[in-house]
Short mmCIF file of C-alpha atoms in Angstrom, two decimals:
data_model
loop_
_atom_site.label_atom_id
_atom_site.label_comp_id
_atom_site.label_asym_id
_atom_site.label_seq_id
_atom_site.Cartn_x
_atom_site.Cartn_y
_atom_site.Cartn_z
CA UNK I 16 -0.05 -0.16 0.02
CA UNK I 17 1.13 3.40 -0.91
CA UNK I 18 -0.66 6.76 0.48
CA UNK I 19 -0.33 9.19 -2.56
CA UNK I 20 -2.00 12.02 -0.50
CA UNK I 21 -4.52 12.41 2.13
CA UNK I 22 -7.29 11.31 -0.59
CA UNK I 23 -5.67 8.68 -2.40
CA UNK I 24 -4.23 5.45 -1.39
CA UNK I 25 -2.73 2.89 -3.95
CA UNK I 26 -2.03 -0.77 -3.89
CA UNK I 27 -0.78 -0.95 -7.69
CA UNK I 28 2.74 -1.92 -7.82
CA UNK I 29 1.96 -1.42 -11.88
CA UNK I 30 0.89 1.95 -12.20
CA UNK I 31 1.17 4.15 -15.38
CA UNK I 32 1.75 7.88 -14.76
CA UNK I 33 -1.28 8.83 -16.67
CA UNK I 34 -3.44 6.61 -14.51
CA UNK I 35 -2.02 8.04 -11.29
CA UNK I 36 -2.79 11.81 -12.64
CA UNK I 37 -6.36 10.79 -13.45
CA UNK I 38 -7.02 9.32 -10.12
CA UNK I 39 -5.56 12.43 -8.54
CA UNK I 40 -7.87 14.53 -10.33
CA UNK I 41 -10.83 12.70 -8.98
CA UNK I 42 -9.72 12.43 -5.25
CA UNK I 43 -9.70 16.37 -5.36
CA UNK I 44 -13.49 16.49 -5.82
CA UNK I 45 -14.75 18.01 -2.40
CA UNK I 46 -17.18 15.31 -1.52
CA UNK I 47 -14.80 12.52 -1.48
CA UNK I 48 -14.68 10.92 2.13
CA UNK I 49 -12.32 9.45 3.14
CA UNK I 50 -10.02 8.86 0.04
CA UNK I 51 -9.97 7.12 -3.17
CA UNK I 52 -8.66 3.64 -3.15
CA UNK I 53 -6.80 2.27 -6.31
CA UNK I 54 -6.76 -1.36 -6.42
CA UNK I 55 -3.83 -3.40 -7.94
CA UNK I 56 -5.30 -3.71 -11.44
CA UNK I 57 -5.96 0.28 -11.78
CA UNK I 58 -5.71 1.56 -15.30
CA UNK I 59 -6.94 4.36 -17.32
CA UNK I 60 -10.47 4.53 -17.66
CA UNK I 61 -13.20 7.22 -18.82
CA UNK I 62 -13.09 10.18 -16.28
CA UNK I 63 -12.84 7.73 -13.30
CA UNK I 64 -9.99 5.00 -13.23
CA UNK I 65 -10.92 1.31 -13.74
CA UNK I 66 -9.87 -0.23 -10.67
CA UNK I 67 -10.77 2.71 -8.33
CA UNK I 68 -12.91 2.79 -5.46
CA UNK I 69 -14.74 6.05 -4.91
CA UNK I 70 -16.62 7.21 -1.78
CA UNK I 71 -18.74 9.98 -2.00
CA UNK I 72 -21.14 12.00 0.39
CA UNK I 73 -24.35 13.68 -1.10
CA UNK I 74 -23.25 12.98 -4.71
CA UNK I 75 -22.76 9.94 -7.29
CA UNK I 76 -20.57 10.24 -10.42
CA UNK I 77 -22.40 8.13 -13.01
CA UNK I 78 -18.84 7.57 -14.91
CA UNK I 79 -17.41 6.35 -11.79
CA UNK I 80 -19.68 3.42 -11.82
CA UNK I 81 -19.40 3.20 -15.66
CA UNK I 82 -21.42 2.35 -18.85
CA UNK I 83 -21.79 -1.37 -17.99
CA UNK I 84 -23.63 -1.04 -14.94
CA UNK I 85 -23.61 -4.01 -12.52
CA UNK I 86 -20.75 -6.06 -14.75
CA UNK I 87 -19.51 -8.82 -12.56
CA UNK I 88 -18.54 -12.61 -12.56
CA UNK I 89 -20.30 -15.92 -11.59
CA UNK I 90 -18.66 -19.17 -10.85
CA UNK I 91 -20.28 -22.71 -10.11
CA UNK I 92 -18.21 -25.46 -8.37
CA UNK I 93 -19.29 -28.87 -9.95
CA UNK I 94 -18.96 -32.33 -8.18
CA UNK I 95 -16.94 -33.32 -11.55
CA UNK I 96 -13.08 -34.19 -12.09
CA UNK I 97 -11.21 -32.86 -15.05
CA UNK I 98 -10.82 -36.78 -15.94
CA UNK I 99 -14.53 -36.84 -16.31
CA UNK I 100 -14.72 -34.51 -19.15
CA UNK I 101 -12.86 -36.53 -21.82
CA UNK I 102 -12.06 -35.83 -25.55
CA UNK I 103 -14.06 -33.41 -27.84
CA UNK I 104 -14.09 -30.51 -25.92
CA UNK I 105 -15.15 -28.50 -29.11
CA UNK I 106 -18.43 -30.07 -29.07
CA UNK I 107 -18.75 -28.44 -25.52
CA UNK I 108 -17.82 -25.07 -26.62
CA UNK I 109 -19.92 -24.80 -29.91
CA UNK I 110 -22.99 -26.25 -27.54
CA UNK I 111 -22.37 -23.13 -25.48
CA UNK I 112 -21.71 -20.55 -28.22
CA UNK I 113 -25.30 -22.06 -29.51
CA UNK I 114 -27.16 -21.72 -26.19
CA UNK I 115 -25.88 -18.21 -25.21
CA UNK I 116 -26.04 -15.51 -27.89
CA UNK I 117 -22.39 -13.98 -28.11
CA UNK I 118 -21.08 -10.59 -29.30
CA UNK I 119 -22.41 -7.22 -29.16
CA UNK I 120 -26.00 -6.86 -30.52
CA UNK I 121 -26.38 -10.46 -30.46
CA UNK I 122 -29.75 -11.26 -28.56
CA UNK I 123 -32.30 -14.09 -28.11
CA UNK I 124 -34.75 -14.93 -30.62
CA UNK I 125 -37.06 -16.58 -28.09
CA UNK I 126 -36.75 -16.62 -24.23
CA UNK I 127 -36.54 -19.75 -22.54
CA UNK I 128 -38.84 -20.47 -19.48
CA UNK I 129 -36.41 -19.27 -16.76
CA UNK I 130 -35.48 -16.05 -18.90
CA UNK I 131 -39.08 -15.32 -19.17
CA UNK I 132 -39.68 -15.76 -15.41
CA UNK I 133 -36.59 -13.48 -14.76
CA UNK I 134 -37.98 -10.88 -17.49
CA UNK I 135 -41.47 -10.91 -15.65
CA UNK I 136 -39.29 -10.07 -12.13
CA UNK I 137 -37.59 -7.13 -14.08
CA UNK I 138 -40.63 -5.72 -15.32
CA UNK I 139 -42.35 -5.82 -11.95
CA UNK I 140 -39.14 -4.02 -10.43
CA UNK I 141 -39.04 -1.47 -13.37
CA UNK I 142 -42.59 -0.65 -12.77
CA UNK I 143 -42.15 -0.29 -8.93
CA UNK I 144 -39.18 1.87 -9.83
CA UNK I 145 -41.40 4.02 -11.90
CA UNK I 146 -39.57 3.74 -15.23
CA UNK I 147 -39.90 1.84 -18.61
CA UNK I 148 -36.56 -0.12 -19.49
CA UNK I 149 -38.22 0.19 -23.22
CA UNK I 150 -37.48 3.92 -23.58
CA UNK I 151 -33.45 2.61 -23.47
CA UNK I 152 -33.86 -0.48 -25.44
CA UNK I 153 -37.15 -1.84 -26.76
CA UNK I 154 -35.64 -5.47 -26.93
CA UNK I 155 -34.09 -5.66 -23.17
CA UNK I 156 -36.07 -8.69 -22.65
CA UNK I 157 -34.18 -10.46 -25.65
CA UNK I 158 -30.83 -9.23 -24.17
CA UNK I 159 -31.41 -11.11 -20.78
CA UNK I 160 -29.14 -14.18 -21.00
CA UNK I 161 -26.72 -12.86 -23.61
CA UNK I 162 -22.89 -12.52 -23.07
CA UNK I 163 -21.63 -9.47 -25.25
CA UNK I 164 -18.02 -8.95 -26.16
CA UNK I 165 -14.83 -7.59 -24.95
CA UNK I 166 -13.53 -9.08 -22.24
CA UNK I 167 -16.53 -11.06 -21.18
CA UNK I 168 -16.33 -14.62 -21.21
CA UNK I 169 -17.49 -18.03 -20.49
CA UNK I 170 -15.11 -20.70 -19.20
CA UNK I 171 -15.07 -24.32 -18.02
CA UNK I 172 -12.14 -24.42 -15.59
CA UNK I 173 -10.34 -26.76 -13.36
CA UNK I 174 -8.91 -25.83 -9.63
CA UNK I 175 -5.79 -26.85 -7.73
CA UNK I 176 -7.50 -30.48 -7.01
CA UNK I 177 -8.87 -30.77 -10.85
CA UNK I 178 -12.62 -30.08 -9.69
CA UNK I 179 -14.48 -28.66 -12.61
CA UNK I 180 -15.75 -25.00 -12.31
CA UNK I 181 -18.24 -23.29 -14.90
CA UNK I 182 -17.16 -19.37 -14.70
CA UNK I 183 -18.59 -16.27 -16.71
CA UNK I 184 -18.29 -12.69 -16.60
CA UNK I 185 -20.82 -10.15 -18.23
CA UNK I 186 -23.00 -7.23 -17.15
CA UNK I 187 -25.99 -5.31 -17.98
CA UNK I 188 -25.73 -5.62 -21.74
CA UNK I 189 -27.24 -3.05 -24.03
CA UNK I 190 -30.04 -1.59 -21.55
CA UNK I 191 -27.47 -1.05 -18.96
CA UNK I 192 -25.21 0.83 -21.20
CA UNK I 193 -27.82 3.34 -22.50
CA UNK I 194 -29.32 3.74 -18.95
CA UNK I 195 -25.57 4.59 -17.98
CA UNK I 196 -25.02 7.02 -21.13
CA UNK I 197 -28.25 8.82 -20.35
CA UNK I 198 -27.28 9.62 -16.88
CA UNK I 199 -23.77 10.47 -17.63
CA UNK I 200 -25.17 13.17 -20.19
CA UNK I 201 -27.59 14.83 -17.43
CA UNK I 202 -24.78 14.91 -15.33
CA UNK I 203 -22.54 16.55 -17.87
CA UNK I 204 -25.29 18.95 -19.16
CA UNK I 205 -25.24 20.45 -15.59
CA UNK I 206 -22.11 22.60 -16.61
CA UNK I 207 -20.31 21.89 -13.28
CA UNK I 208 -16.59 22.97 -12.59
CA UNK I 209 -14.94 19.67 -12.45
CA UNK I 210 -11.50 18.78 -13.41
CA UNK I 211 -12.93 16.42 -16.17
CA UNK I 212 -16.05 16.52 -17.89
CA UNK I 213 -16.79 12.96 -17.17
CA UNK I 214 -16.47 13.53 -13.09
CA UNK I 215 -19.77 15.23 -13.65
CA UNK I 216 -21.98 14.15 -10.62
CA UNK I 217 -25.47 14.42 -9.32
CA UNK I 218 -26.68 15.80 -5.95
CA UNK I 219 -28.46 13.66 -3.73
CA UNK I 220 -31.86 14.74 -2.95
CA UNK I 221 -32.48 15.91 -6.54
CA UNK I 222 -34.86 14.29 -9.04
CA UNK I 223 -32.04 13.34 -11.41
CA UNK I 224 -30.30 11.76 -8.63
CA UNK I 225 -33.01 9.80 -7.83
CA UNK I 226 -33.71 8.84 -11.29
CA UNK I 227 -30.28 7.55 -11.79
CA UNK I 228 -30.41 5.58 -8.42
CA UNK I 229 -33.62 3.88 -9.45
CA UNK I 230 -32.53 2.70 -12.74
CA UNK I 231 -28.91 1.96 -11.59
CA UNK I 232 -30.39 -0.65 -8.95
CA UNK I 233 -32.41 -1.88 -11.78
CA UNK I 234 -29.65 -2.21 -14.43
CA UNK I 235 -27.45 -3.85 -11.34
CA UNK I 236 -30.51 -6.54 -10.68
CA UNK I 237 -30.39 -7.17 -14.71
CA UNK I 238 -26.77 -7.83 -14.84
CA UNK I 239 -27.12 -10.20 -11.73
CA UNK I 240 -29.90 -12.18 -13.28
CA UNK I 241 -28.55 -12.19 -16.32
CA UNK I 242 -25.43 -14.11 -15.38
CA UNK I 243 -27.83 -16.35 -13.53
CA UNK I 244 -29.45 -17.16 -16.87
CA UNK I 245 -26.33 -17.86 -18.81
CA UNK I 246 -24.91 -19.84 -15.84
CA UNK I 247 -28.31 -21.96 -16.00
CA UNK I 248 -27.74 -22.51 -19.70
CA UNK I 249 -24.11 -23.27 -19.34
CA UNK I 250 -25.02 -26.20 -16.70
CA UNK I 251 -27.24 -27.54 -19.06
CA UNK I 252 -24.78 -27.64 -21.87
CA UNK I 253 -22.19 -29.00 -19.52
CA UNK I 254 -24.63 -31.53 -17.99
CA UNK I 255 -25.42 -32.90 -21.62
CA UNK I 256 -21.87 -33.05 -22.64
CA UNK I 257 -20.73 -35.11 -19.46
CA UNK I 258 -23.99 -37.31 -19.61
CA UNK I 259 -25.14 -36.55 -16.16
CA UNK I 260 -26.69 -34.06 -13.91
CA UNK I 261 -24.53 -31.10 -12.32
CA UNK I 262 -24.73 -30.37 -8.45
CA UNK I 263 -24.08 -26.88 -7.53
CA UNK I 264 -21.78 -27.46 -4.82
CA UNK I 265 -20.96 -23.74 -4.57
CA UNK I 266 -22.20 -20.54 -6.51
CA UNK I 267 -20.63 -17.26 -6.22
CA UNK I 268 -21.62 -14.06 -7.92
CA UNK I 269 -19.98 -10.50 -7.36
CA UNK I 270 -20.58 -6.99 -9.18
CA UNK I 271 -17.40 -4.89 -9.93
CA UNK I 272 -19.14 -1.92 -11.38
CA UNK I 273 -21.70 -0.65 -9.20
CA UNK I 274 -22.85 1.79 -6.28
CA UNK I 275 -23.86 0.84 -3.03
CA UNK I 276 -25.01 2.77 0.12
CA UNK I 277 -22.00 1.54 2.92
CA UNK I 278 -20.27 3.07 6.13
CA UNK I 279 -16.64 3.70 6.08
CA UNK I 280 -14.58 5.87 8.49
CA UNK I 281 -17.58 7.07 10.21
CA UNK I 282 -19.71 8.21 7.53
CA UNK I 283 -22.42 6.61 5.57
CA UNK I 284 -21.34 7.18 1.87
CA UNK I 285 -22.23 6.29 -1.65
CA UNK I 286 -19.48 4.09 -2.80
CA UNK I 287 -18.85 3.21 -6.32
CA UNK I 288 -16.73 0.34 -7.14
CA UNK I 289 -15.52 0.71 -10.98
CA UNK I 290 -13.63 -2.28 -11.56
CA UNK I 291 -13.56 -3.65 -7.97
CA UNK I 292 -15.15 -6.33 -5.98
CA UNK I 293 -16.69 -6.08 -2.46
CA UNK I 294 -13.88 -7.72 0.11
CA UNK I 295 -15.22 -7.45 3.20
CA UNK I 296 -14.24 -9.85 6.15
CA UNK I 297 -15.44 -13.34 5.07
CA UNK I 298 -17.14 -12.42 1.69
CA UNK I 299 -16.60 -14.56 -1.25
CA UNK I 300 -15.32 -13.38 -4.41
CA UNK I 301 -13.96 -13.85 -7.96
CA UNK I 302 -11.09 -12.33 -9.58
CA UNK I 303 -10.63 -13.46 -13.42
CA UNK I 304 -7.24 -13.08 -15.13
CA UNK I 305 -7.08 -12.63 -19.17
CA UNK I 306 -8.33 -15.48 -21.53
CA UNK I 307 -5.02 -17.36 -20.90
CA UNK I 308 -4.20 -17.09 -17.23
CA UNK I 309 -5.25 -18.04 -14.04
CA UNK I 310 -8.42 -16.82 -12.20
CA UNK I 311 -9.19 -16.77 -8.58
CA UNK I 312 -12.01 -17.83 -6.03
CA UNK I 313 -11.15 -15.45 -3.02
CA UNK I 314 -12.44 -14.45 0.08
CA UNK I 315 -12.28 -10.84 1.50
CA UNK I 316 -10.00 -9.94 4.51
CA UNK I 317 -11.92 -6.64 5.15
CA UNK I 318 -8.96 -4.25 4.84
CA UNK I 319 -10.58 -0.99 6.00
CA UNK I 320 -8.24 1.37 4.30
CA UNK I 321 -9.19 -0.47 0.83
CA UNK I 322 -12.74 0.53 1.82
CA UNK I 323 -13.25 -3.47 2.08
CA UNK I 324 -12.65 -3.91 -1.54
CA UNK I 325 -10.22 -5.76 -3.82
CA UNK I 326 -9.23 -5.85 -7.55
CA UNK I 327 -11.66 -7.37 -10.15
CA UNK I 328 -9.07 -8.86 -12.56
CA UNK I 329 -5.97 -8.46 -14.03
CA UNK I 330 -6.38 -4.94 -15.78
CA UNK I 331 -5.43 -4.01 -19.31
CA UNK I 332 -1.59 -3.03 -19.89
CA UNK I 333 -2.40 -2.20 -23.51
CA UNK I 334 -5.39 -0.54 -25.04
CA UNK I 335 -7.40 -2.58 -27.49
CA UNK I 336 -6.00 -0.75 -30.83
CA UNK I 337 -2.28 -1.15 -29.49
CA UNK I 338 -2.58 -4.74 -28.67
CA UNK I 339 -4.05 -5.56 -32.38
CA UNK I 340 -0.86 -3.51 -33.78
CA UNK I 341 1.41 -5.35 -31.21
CA UNK I 342 0.61 -9.11 -31.03
CA UNK I 343 -0.12 -11.85 -33.71
CA UNK I 344 -2.21 -14.69 -34.19
CA UNK I 345 0.42 -17.09 -33.60
CA UNK I 346 1.18 -15.47 -30.26
CA UNK I 347 -2.34 -15.87 -29.21
CA UNK I 348 -2.24 -19.53 -30.26
CA UNK I 349 0.56 -19.91 -27.94
CA UNK I 350 -0.82 -18.18 -25.31
CA UNK I 351 -3.86 -20.26 -25.39
CA UNK I 352 -2.13 -23.88 -25.86
CA UNK I 353 -4.02 -26.50 -24.27
CA UNK I 354 -7.24 -24.52 -24.00
CA UNK I 355 -10.42 -25.18 -26.33
CA UNK I 356 -11.03 -21.85 -28.01
CA UNK I 357 -12.37 -20.28 -31.04
CA UNK I 358 -9.18 -19.54 -33.18
CA UNK I 359 -10.07 -16.26 -34.64
CA UNK I 360 -8.05 -12.70 -34.99
CA UNK I 361 -11.14 -10.95 -33.10
CA UNK I 362 -9.84 -12.25 -29.80
CA UNK I 363 -6.02 -10.42 -30.67
CA UNK I 364 -6.93 -7.51 -28.37
CA UNK I 365 -7.82 -10.06 -25.64
CA UNK I 366 -4.37 -12.13 -25.70
CA UNK I 367 -3.04 -12.47 -22.15
CA UNK I 368 0.13 -10.31 -23.11
CA UNK I 369 -2.57 -7.24 -23.22
CA UNK I 370 -3.11 -7.74 -19.44
CA UNK I 371 -1.07 -7.07 -16.37
CA UNK I 372 0.42 -10.39 -15.05
CA UNK I 373 -2.37 -11.52 -12.96
CA UNK I 374 0.10 -13.29 -10.29
CA UNK I 375 1.63 -9.52 -9.68
CA UNK I 376 -1.93 -8.13 -9.23
CA UNK I 377 -2.72 -10.88 -6.81
CA UNK I 378 0.40 -10.45 -4.64
CA UNK I 379 -0.29 -6.87 -4.30
CA UNK I 380 -3.86 -7.86 -3.28
CA UNK I 381 -2.67 -10.07 -0.54
CA UNK I 382 -3.77 -7.68 2.22
CA UNK I 383 -7.05 -7.47 0.69
CA UNK I 384 -8.19 -11.02 -0.14
CA UNK I 385 -7.41 -14.77 0.50
CA UNK I 386 -7.22 -17.10 -2.24
CA UNK I 387 -9.46 -20.19 -1.83
CA UNK I 388 -9.31 -21.60 -5.21
CA UNK I 389 -6.83 -21.18 -8.11
CA UNK I 390 -8.81 -21.75 -11.72
CA UNK I 391 -7.04 -22.80 -14.92
CA UNK I 392 -9.23 -22.80 -18.24
CA UNK I 393 -9.88 -25.80 -19.86
CA UNK I 394 -12.42 -24.38 -22.23
CA UNK I 395 -12.88 -20.32 -23.18
CA UNK I 396 -15.99 -19.14 -25.13
CA UNK I 397 -15.67 -15.16 -25.75
CA UNK I 398 -17.93 -12.81 -28.33
CA UNK I 399 -16.37 -11.19 -31.34
#
């Protein structure tokens, strides 16, 4: 841990100067209490740093949550051993790719019964919150149970005892993105004197704040139910592949782009975790590496200075554009050796070398979380 100043504390040993400058700007906002915590995977974001924990009094910065509201992880520990999988893993991968719509703009053509029930729940929640998700995305209900692209993924993994886990990463999809973008614009249109336009905020007690909070909470639950729906489909695919039922011996869910009301250093604050997870003492969490590196099932240590938080992943070292210009298809294949994946140039910007080394991130996070399981990929599924 390194205290940069009285309003910024850093856990990242690998930190670019531009990222630090960005976090310092945010830390000078007058309603920060007591300080911003930079996680070990911190890197440059839009307005607010990805991998930062931002506690605010009487205000919320919509861009400090980000445009993928409620993005996070889900994992299920099964009763199966790696040896139970046998050959033909491409069959499992393609089955998952058929069951879960992939890529940006790829949605369901019809809803499963479980998805329909979840949509009914979300519809009731939106009505109770007094807004219509359809104003943001007419087909929002068809987005439930879809993955997206970029760093979102579905994986079959094995832990240190070769127990098989099912693991995935996604958020609130197009509807959440449009909700976020709308409220970021509302905050920006206030014409506030802030060091970065994307640090524009909404004041607690105003209609604009209340509207954002209602829709934010709805989108966070959409993201959670989206992961549950996808996990149910992945479990069905996996059960068909192994020829037997799946026992859920453990299911872990965690957001890493969200805001909650929490108490820190004697004050109730709005705590925005943008690329960070809740790591209060005893709380289970998930920290993924890149598509070819280890991921971790963890439990929080409850470090007060970190605002009970920990990193959410490896953190980018190369922008997507720079990664595409730097790395080759052959390097991607080498990094993914032994893992069943769709071999395509589309994933060059997700090559493991484009991310910070996850072992360094986890070493930096040693005071924040305890590692329970180390997961290694067997099958990787991503959207273009």
